[in-house]
PDB file of C-alpha atoms in Angstrom:
ATOM      1  CA  ASP A 238       4.201 -14.801  31.497  1.00 67.00           C
ATOM      2  CA  ALA A 239       0.872 -14.616  33.307  1.00 66.00           C
ATOM      3  CA  LYS A 240      -2.333 -15.140  31.337  1.00 90.00           C
ATOM      4  CA  THR A 241      -5.004 -12.492  30.990  1.00 95.00           C
ATOM      5  CA  THR A 242      -8.782 -12.636  30.710  1.00 95.00           C
ATOM      6  CA  GLN A 243     -10.761  -9.909  28.864  1.00 97.00           C
ATOM      7  CA  PRO A 244     -14.394  -9.651  27.745  1.00 97.00           C
ATOM      8  CA  THR A 245     -14.849 -10.607  24.082  1.00 96.00           C
ATOM      9  CA  SER A 246     -16.620  -7.461  23.103  1.00 97.00           C
ATOM     10  CA  MET A 247     -17.907  -4.115  24.443  1.00 98.00           C
ATOM     11  CA  ASP A 248     -19.812  -1.107  23.137  1.00 98.00           C
ATOM     12  CA  CYS A 249     -19.367   2.492  24.195  1.00 97.00           C
ATOM     13  CA  ALA A 250     -21.183   5.642  23.193  1.00 97.00           C
ATOM     14  CA  GLU A 251     -19.112   8.253  21.373  1.00 97.00           C
ATOM     15  CA  GLY A 252     -17.899  10.951  23.772  1.00 97.00           C
ATOM     16  CA  ARG A 253     -18.261   8.775  26.847  1.00 97.00           C
ATOM     17  CA  ALA A 254     -15.425   7.104  28.794  1.00 98.00           C
ATOM     18  CA  ALA A 255     -14.621   3.539  27.659  1.00 98.00           C
ATOM     19  CA  ASN A 256     -13.525   1.330  30.496  1.00 98.00           C
ATOM     20  CA  LEU A 257     -11.913  -1.931  29.405  1.00 98.00           C
ATOM     21  CA  PRO A 258     -11.282  -4.528  32.169  1.00 98.00           C
ATOM     22  CA  CYS A 259      -8.546  -7.141  32.317  1.00 97.00           C
ATOM     23  CA  ASN A 260      -7.997  -9.909  34.887  1.00 97.00           C
ATOM     24  CA  HIS A 261      -4.455 -11.203  35.474  1.00 95.00           C
ATOM     25  CA  SER A 262      -4.842 -13.034  38.760  1.00 94.00           C
ATOM     26  CA  THR A 263      -1.599 -14.977  38.416  1.00 92.00           C
ATOM     27  CA  ILE A 264       0.592 -11.897  37.768  1.00 92.00           C
ATOM     28  CA  SER A 265       3.965 -11.984  39.554  1.00 89.00           C
ATOM     29  CA  GLY A 266       5.866  -9.142  41.129  1.00 87.00           C
ATOM     30  CA  ASN A 267       8.142  -8.299  38.190  1.00 86.00           C
ATOM     31  CA  GLU A 268       5.483  -8.472  35.477  1.00 90.00           C
ATOM     32  CA  TYR A 269       4.213  -5.362  33.764  1.00 91.00           C
ATOM     33  CA  VAL A 270       0.724  -4.828  32.351  1.00 94.00           C
ATOM     34  CA  TYR A 271       0.747  -3.614  28.737  1.00 94.00           C
ATOM     35  CA  TRP A 272      -2.124  -2.501  26.542  1.00 96.00           C
ATOM     36  CA  TYR A 273      -2.082  -2.497  22.767  1.00 96.00           C
ATOM     37  CA  ARG A 274      -4.852  -1.939  20.266  1.00 97.00           C
ATOM     38  CA  GLN A 275      -5.321  -3.066  16.685  1.00 97.00           C
ATOM     39  CA  ILE A 276      -7.459  -1.140  14.285  1.00 96.00           C
ATOM     40  CA  HIS A 277      -8.784  -3.126  11.333  1.00 90.00           C
ATOM     41  CA  SER A 278      -6.061  -3.985   8.740  1.00 85.00           C
ATOM     42  CA  GLN A 279      -3.294  -2.342  10.771  1.00 92.00           C
ATOM     43  CA  GLY A 280      -0.582  -3.666  13.112  1.00 95.00           C
ATOM     44  CA  PRO A 281      -1.024  -3.386  16.884  1.00 96.00           C
ATOM     45  CA  GLN A 282      -0.368  -0.032  18.427  1.00 95.00           C
ATOM     46  CA  TYR A 283       1.147   0.485  21.853  1.00 93.00           C
ATOM     47  CA  ILE A 284      -1.104   2.410  24.258  1.00 95.00           C
ATOM     48  CA  ILE A 285       0.263   2.298  27.778  1.00 94.00           C
ATOM     49  CA  HIS A 286       1.871   0.084  30.405  1.00 93.00           C
ATOM     50  CA  GLY A 287       2.366  -0.027  34.146  1.00 93.00           C
ATOM     51  CA  LEU A 288       3.753  -2.033  37.031  1.00 92.00           C
ATOM     52  CA  LYS A 289       2.032  -0.975  40.268  1.00 91.00           C
ATOM     53  CA  ASN A 290       0.986   2.623  40.023  1.00 89.00           C
ATOM     54  CA  ASN A 291      -1.747   4.088  37.927  1.00 94.00           C
ATOM     55  CA  GLU A 292      -0.473   5.592  34.689  1.00 95.00           C
ATOM     56  CA  THR A 293      -1.725   8.235  32.278  1.00 96.00           C
ATOM     57  CA  ASN A 294      -0.572   9.440  28.879  1.00 94.00           C
ATOM     58  CA  GLU A 295      -2.082  11.308  26.007  1.00 93.00           C
ATOM     59  CA  MET A 296      -3.993   8.246  24.811  1.00 94.00           C
ATOM     60  CA  ALA A 297      -5.384   6.655  27.939  1.00 97.00           C
ATOM     61  CA  SER A 298      -5.210   5.934  31.683  1.00 98.00           C
ATOM     62  CA  LEU A 299      -4.321   2.609  33.264  1.00 98.00           C
ATOM     63  CA  ILE A 300      -5.738   1.739  36.694  1.00 98.00           C
ATOM     64  CA  ILE A 301      -4.135  -1.252  38.434  1.00 97.00           C
ATOM     65  CA  THR A 302      -5.713  -2.658  41.574  1.00 96.00           C
ATOM     66  CA  GLU A 303      -3.724  -2.757  44.736  1.00 95.00           C
ATOM     67  CA  ASP A 304      -3.322  -6.526  44.622  1.00 95.00           C
ATOM     68  CA  ARG A 305      -2.373  -6.184  40.900  1.00 95.00           C
ATOM     69  CA  LYS A 306      -4.740  -9.005  39.961  1.00 95.00           C
ATOM     70  CA  SER A 307      -6.746  -6.802  37.586  1.00 96.00           C
ATOM     71  CA  SER A 308      -6.523  -3.555  35.688  1.00 97.00           C
ATOM     72  CA  THR A 309      -8.714  -1.210  33.666  1.00 98.00           C
ATOM     73  CA  LEU A 310      -7.832   0.752  30.583  1.00 98.00           C
ATOM     74  CA  ILE A 311      -9.707   4.019  30.338  1.00 98.00           C
ATOM     75  CA  LEU A 312     -10.238   5.990  27.162  1.00 98.00           C
ATOM     76  CA  PRO A 313     -11.630   9.215  28.615  1.00 96.00           C
ATOM     77  CA  HIS A 314     -13.584  10.554  25.619  1.00 95.00           C
ATOM     78  CA  ALA A 315     -14.084   7.755  23.108  1.00 97.00           C
ATOM     79  CA  THR A 316     -14.234   8.661  19.408  1.00 97.00           C
ATOM     80  CA  LEU A 317     -15.203   6.549  16.411  1.00 97.00           C
ATOM     81  CA  ARG A 318     -11.520   6.146  15.638  1.00 96.00           C
ATOM     82  CA  ASP A 319     -11.124   4.233  18.939  1.00 97.00           C
ATOM     83  CA  THR A 320     -13.086   1.283  17.499  1.00 98.00           C
ATOM     84  CA  ALA A 321     -10.502  -1.535  17.593  1.00 98.00           C
ATOM     85  CA  VAL A 322      -9.462  -4.757  19.310  1.00 98.00           C
ATOM     86  CA  TYR A 323      -7.751  -4.013  22.604  1.00 98.00           C
ATOM     87  CA  TYR A 324      -5.191  -6.416  24.002  1.00 97.00           C
ATOM     88  CA  CYS A 325      -4.130  -6.637  27.639  1.00 97.00           C
ATOM     89  CA  ILE A 326      -0.709  -8.321  27.961  1.00 94.00           C
ATOM     90  CA  VAL A 327       1.362  -9.255  30.974  1.00 92.00           C
ATOM     91  CA  ARG A 328       5.092  -9.508  30.480  1.00 88.00           C
ATOM     92  CA  SER A 329       7.992  -9.940  32.861  1.00 82.00           C
ATOM     93  CA  ALA A 330      10.808  -7.392  33.050  1.00 73.00           C
ATOM     94  CA  ASN A 331      13.467 -10.135  33.017  1.00 71.00           C
ATOM     95  CA  PHE A 332      16.375  -9.478  30.675  1.00 67.00           C
ATOM     96  CA  GLY A 333      15.936 -11.409  27.443  1.00 70.00           C
ATOM     97  CA  ASN A 334      12.172 -11.793  27.745  1.00 72.00           C
ATOM     98  CA  GLU A 335      11.264  -9.924  24.634  1.00 78.00           C
ATOM     99  CA  LYS A 336       8.143 -11.485  23.291  1.00 84.00           C
ATOM    100  CA  LEU A 337       4.551 -10.285  23.787  1.00 89.00           C
ATOM    101  CA  THR A 338       1.889 -12.991  24.280  1.00 91.00           C
ATOM    102  CA  PHE A 339      -1.389 -11.730  22.839  1.00 93.00           C
ATOM    103  CA  GLY A 340      -4.754 -13.224  23.704  1.00 91.00           C
ATOM    104  CA  THR A 341      -7.901 -12.646  21.660  1.00 91.00           C
ATOM    105  CA  GLY A 342      -8.536  -9.174  23.167  1.00 96.00           C
ATOM    106  CA  THR A 343     -11.696  -7.104  23.538  1.00 98.00           C
ATOM    107  CA  ARG A 344     -13.406  -5.821  20.474  1.00 97.00           C
ATOM    108  CA  LEU A 345     -14.498  -2.324  21.359  1.00 98.00           C
ATOM    109  CA  THR A 346     -17.126  -0.651  19.166  1.00 98.00           C
ATOM    110  CA  ILE A 347     -17.787   3.055  19.577  1.00 98.00           C
ATOM    111  CA  ILE A 348     -21.369   3.855  18.754  1.00 97.00           C
ATOM    112  CA  PRO A 349     -22.274   7.303  17.257  1.00 96.00           C
TER     113      PRO A 349
ATOM    114  CA  ASP B 120       7.864   8.215   7.198  1.00 52.00           C
ATOM    115  CA  THR B 121       9.767   6.893  10.155  1.00 72.00           C
ATOM    116  CA  GLY B 122       7.523   3.899  10.967  1.00 92.00           C
ATOM    117  CA  VAL B 123       8.094   0.221  10.362  1.00 96.00           C
ATOM    118  CA  SER B 124       7.636  -0.606   6.699  1.00 97.00           C
ATOM    119  CA  GLN B 125       6.590  -4.022   5.385  1.00 98.00           C
ATOM    120  CA  ASN B 126       6.504  -5.198   1.793  1.00 97.00           C
ATOM    121  CA  PRO B 127       4.519  -6.429   0.040  1.00 97.00           C
ATOM    122  CA  ARG B 128       1.259  -5.533   1.738  1.00 96.00           C
ATOM    123  CA  HIS B 129      -0.513  -8.496   0.101  1.00 97.00           C
ATOM    124  CA  LYS B 130       0.803 -11.684  -1.506  1.00 98.00           C
ATOM    125  CA  ILE B 131      -1.184 -14.448  -3.167  1.00 98.00           C
ATOM    126  CA  THR B 132       0.781 -17.559  -3.951  1.00 98.00           C
ATOM    127  CA  LYS B 133       0.110 -21.119  -5.075  1.00 98.00           C
ATOM    128  CA  ARG B 134       0.639 -23.951  -2.648  1.00 98.00           C
ATOM    129  CA  GLY B 135       4.185 -25.235  -2.842  1.00 98.00           C
ATOM    130  CA  GLN B 136       5.757 -21.975  -3.944  1.00 98.00           C
ATOM    131  CA  ASN B 137       8.296 -20.001  -1.901  1.00 98.00           C
ATOM    132  CA  VAL B 138       7.582 -16.488  -0.678  1.00 98.00           C
ATOM    133  CA  THR B 139       9.788 -13.800   0.929  1.00 98.00           C
ATOM    134  CA  PHE B 140       8.633 -10.794   2.918  1.00 97.00           C
ATOM    135  CA  ARG B 141      10.675  -7.760   3.845  1.00 98.00           C
ATOM    136  CA  CYS B 142      10.597  -5.588   6.967  1.00 98.00           C
ATOM    137  CA  ASP B 143      12.405  -2.257   7.365  1.00 97.00           C
ATOM    138  CA  PRO B 144      12.411  -1.234  11.050  1.00 96.00           C
ATOM    139  CA  ILE B 145      12.755   2.192  12.516  1.00 93.00           C
ATOM    140  CA  SER B 146      16.369   3.019  11.809  1.00 89.00           C
ATOM    141  CA  GLU B 147      17.588   3.458  15.405  1.00 86.00           C
ATOM    142  CA  HIS B 148      15.863   0.332  16.722  1.00 89.00           C
ATOM    143  CA  ASN B 149      18.206  -2.609  17.335  1.00 90.00           C
ATOM    144  CA  ARG B 150      15.464  -5.156  18.070  1.00 92.00           C
ATOM    145  CA  LEU B 151      13.222  -6.673  15.453  1.00 94.00           C
ATOM    146  CA  TYR B 152      10.357  -9.124  15.849  1.00 95.00           C
ATOM    147  CA  TRP B 153       8.200 -11.239  13.523  1.00 97.00           C
ATOM    148  CA  TYR B 154       4.655 -12.274  14.541  1.00 97.00           C
ATOM    149  CA  ARG B 155       1.929 -14.144  12.706  1.00 97.00           C
ATOM    150  CA  GLN B 156      -1.796 -13.442  13.018  1.00 97.00           C
ATOM    151  CA  THR B 157      -4.635 -15.625  11.780  1.00 95.00           C
ATOM    152  CA  LEU B 158      -8.245 -14.499  11.486  1.00 92.00           C
ATOM    153  CA  GLY B 159      -9.883 -13.768  14.805  1.00 90.00           C
ATOM    154  CA  GLN B 160      -6.782 -14.428  16.826  1.00 93.00           C
ATOM    155  CA  GLY B 161      -4.149 -12.208  18.438  1.00 94.00           C
ATOM    156  CA  PRO B 162      -0.617 -12.056  16.966  1.00 95.00           C
ATOM    157  CA  GLU B 163       1.671 -14.973  17.788  1.00 95.00           C
ATOM    158  CA  PHE B 164       5.401 -14.554  18.284  1.00 94.00           C
ATOM    159  CA  LEU B 165       7.650 -16.178  15.650  1.00 96.00           C
ATOM    160  CA  THR B 166      11.187 -14.860  16.166  1.00 95.00           C
ATOM    161  CA  TYR B 167      13.286 -11.995  17.470  1.00 93.00           C
ATOM    162  CA  PHE B 168      16.609 -10.322  16.484  1.00 94.00           C
ATOM    163  CA  GLN B 169      18.900  -8.161  18.396  1.00 92.00           C
ATOM    164  CA  ASN B 170      20.999  -6.438  15.760  1.00 92.00           C
ATOM    165  CA  GLU B 171      21.907  -9.256  13.319  1.00 93.00           C
ATOM    166  CA  ALA B 172      21.660 -12.045  15.920  1.00 93.00           C
ATOM    167  CA  GLN B 173      18.530 -14.212  15.962  1.00 93.00           C
ATOM    168  CA  LEU B 174      18.101 -14.769  19.688  1.00 91.00           C
ATOM    169  CA  GLU B 175      14.792 -16.561  19.989  1.00 90.00           C
ATOM    170  CA  LYS B 176      12.602 -18.685  17.722  1.00 92.00           C
ATOM    171  CA  SER B 177       9.153 -19.983  18.455  1.00 91.00           C
ATOM    172  CA  ARG B 178       8.247 -23.640  17.918  1.00 90.00           C
ATOM    173  CA  LEU B 179       5.741 -22.206  15.410  1.00 85.00           C
ATOM    174  CA  LEU B 180       8.714 -21.468  13.178  1.00 87.00           C
ATOM    175  CA  SER B 181       8.993 -24.806  11.377  1.00 88.00           C
ATOM    176  CA  ASP B 182      11.935 -25.735   9.195  1.00 92.00           C
ATOM    177  CA  ARG B 183      10.147 -24.244   6.193  1.00 96.00           C
ATOM    178  CA  PHE B 184      10.453 -20.803   7.695  1.00 96.00           C
ATOM    179  CA  SER B 185      13.705 -18.825   7.876  1.00 96.00           C
ATOM    180  CA  ALA B 186      14.369 -15.295   8.917  1.00 97.00           C
ATOM    181  CA  GLU B 187      17.436 -13.183   8.483  1.00 96.00           C
ATOM    182  CA  ARG B 188      18.607  -9.751   9.416  1.00 96.00           C
ATOM    183  CA  PRO B 189      21.880  -9.114   7.647  1.00 92.00           C
ATOM    184  CA  LYS B 190      23.879  -6.171   9.020  1.00 87.00           C
ATOM    185  CA  GLY B 191      21.246  -5.577  11.634  1.00 86.00           C
ATOM    186  CA  SER B 192      19.109  -3.419   9.439  1.00 91.00           C
ATOM    187  CA  PHE B 193      16.158  -4.763   7.386  1.00 96.00           C
ATOM    188  CA  SER B 194      14.915  -8.319   7.850  1.00 98.00           C
ATOM    189  CA  THR B 195      13.455 -10.928   5.533  1.00 98.00           C
ATOM    190  CA  LEU B 196      11.050 -13.797   6.375  1.00 98.00           C
ATOM    191  CA  GLU B 197      11.029 -16.664   3.832  1.00 97.00           C
ATOM    192  CA  ILE B 198       8.492 -19.452   3.716  1.00 97.00           C
ATOM    193  CA  GLN B 199       9.421 -22.423   1.541  1.00 97.00           C
ATOM    194  CA  ARG B 200       6.946 -24.893   0.056  1.00 97.00           C
ATOM    195  CA  THR B 201       3.953 -22.861   1.240  1.00 97.00           C
ATOM    196  CA  GLU B 202       0.891 -24.631   2.583  1.00 96.00           C
ATOM    197  CA  GLN B 203      -2.665 -23.398   2.932  1.00 96.00           C
ATOM    198  CA  GLY B 204      -2.191 -23.246   6.704  1.00 95.00           C
ATOM    199  CA  ASP B 205       0.467 -20.563   6.198  1.00 97.00           C
ATOM    200  CA  SER B 206      -2.237 -18.097   5.103  1.00 97.00           C
ATOM    201  CA  ALA B 207      -2.071 -15.312   7.663  1.00 97.00           C
ATOM    202  CA  MET B 208      -0.992 -11.711   8.346  1.00 97.00           C
ATOM    203  CA  TYR B 209       2.751 -11.560   9.018  1.00 98.00           C
ATOM    204  CA  LEU B 210       3.614  -8.658  11.271  1.00 98.00           C
ATOM    205  CA  CYS B 211       6.975  -7.102  11.916  1.00 97.00           C
ATOM    206  CA  ALA B 212       7.802  -4.902  14.893  1.00 95.00           C
ATOM    207  CA  SER B 213      10.852  -3.111  16.128  1.00 93.00           C
ATOM    208  CA  SER B 214      12.023  -1.538  19.353  1.00 90.00           C
ATOM    209  CA  SER B 215      14.909   0.136  21.034  1.00 85.00           C
ATOM    210  CA  GLY B 216      16.036  -1.716  24.104  1.00 72.00           C
ATOM    211  CA  LEU B 217      16.325   1.514  26.052  1.00 67.00           C
ATOM    212  CA  LEU B 218      13.081   3.097  24.932  1.00 62.00           C
ATOM    213  CA  GLN B 219      10.983  -0.023  24.873  1.00 63.00           C
ATOM    214  CA  ARG B 220       9.902   0.484  28.459  1.00 61.00           C
ATOM    215  CA  VAL B 221       8.455   3.859  27.509  1.00 62.00           C
ATOM    216  CA  TYR B 222       7.167   3.416  23.991  1.00 67.00           C
ATOM    217  CA  GLY B 223       6.687  -0.276  23.648  1.00 80.00           C
ATOM    218  CA  TYR B 224       7.075  -1.925  20.265  1.00 89.00           C
ATOM    219  CA  THR B 225       6.234  -0.263  16.940  1.00 93.00           C
ATOM    220  CA  PHE B 226       4.466  -2.619  14.574  1.00 95.00           C
ATOM    221  CA  GLY B 227       4.219  -2.397  10.796  1.00 97.00           C
ATOM    222  CA  SER B 228       0.942  -2.785   8.886  1.00 96.00           C
ATOM    223  CA  GLY B 229       1.803  -6.404   7.971  1.00 97.00           C
ATOM    224  CA  THR B 230       1.956  -8.580   4.941  1.00 98.00           C
ATOM    225  CA  ARG B 231      -1.206 -10.593   4.211  1.00 97.00           C
ATOM    226  CA  LEU B 232      -0.385 -13.939   2.683  1.00 98.00           C
ATOM    227  CA  THR B 233      -2.980 -16.046   0.911  1.00 98.00           C
ATOM    228  CA  VAL B 234      -1.979 -19.553  -0.230  1.00 98.00           C
ATOM    229  CA  VAL B 235      -4.340 -20.960  -2.842  1.00 97.00           C
TER     230      VAL B 235
END
């Protein structure tokens, strides 16, 4: 699976949009981009994933560049409860490829 | 509660002792995963079950580690002759093969192991 690069940490003001970037320049055609987050002392939580098109759900939006070499996770109105480590993961859709390869993620702090 | 349940939440053991952790996945999920997470790092894959079959093991899973999933329901992870380097959070996750593409994996809250 392709590697990802994320900033180590970011701050965002409460109520503003949090934009978390991820580079995955070696991504291949059948690899999806997944985002998980981990709040302190809890297990990771699935947020969203996408292949080519932009995606939106009740938690966030995922913007993938046309060349698919980078993406941005957007939390539209950040709250204090969004403070967490956010992981960008690339994983192939091949049958039998089940594991997620986590990096060190971005520590997002929401500031009151 | 229909989430993934892990027990115990915390375990302190002396070096050389054996420990066993339990994971109860979401009942309709046929896939179950174990991950390990050390301080400041992301989770690392250990092993994966589809129903009762263990289909993949990481090289991180030394011969002191064994995982089982009898009858394809709950799973146990045993560590024999614990070492201080085994201190970590052990995370369990489950998924349905069909729904995984929509909902991803569901992780439990983990078991934190401290070897003294």
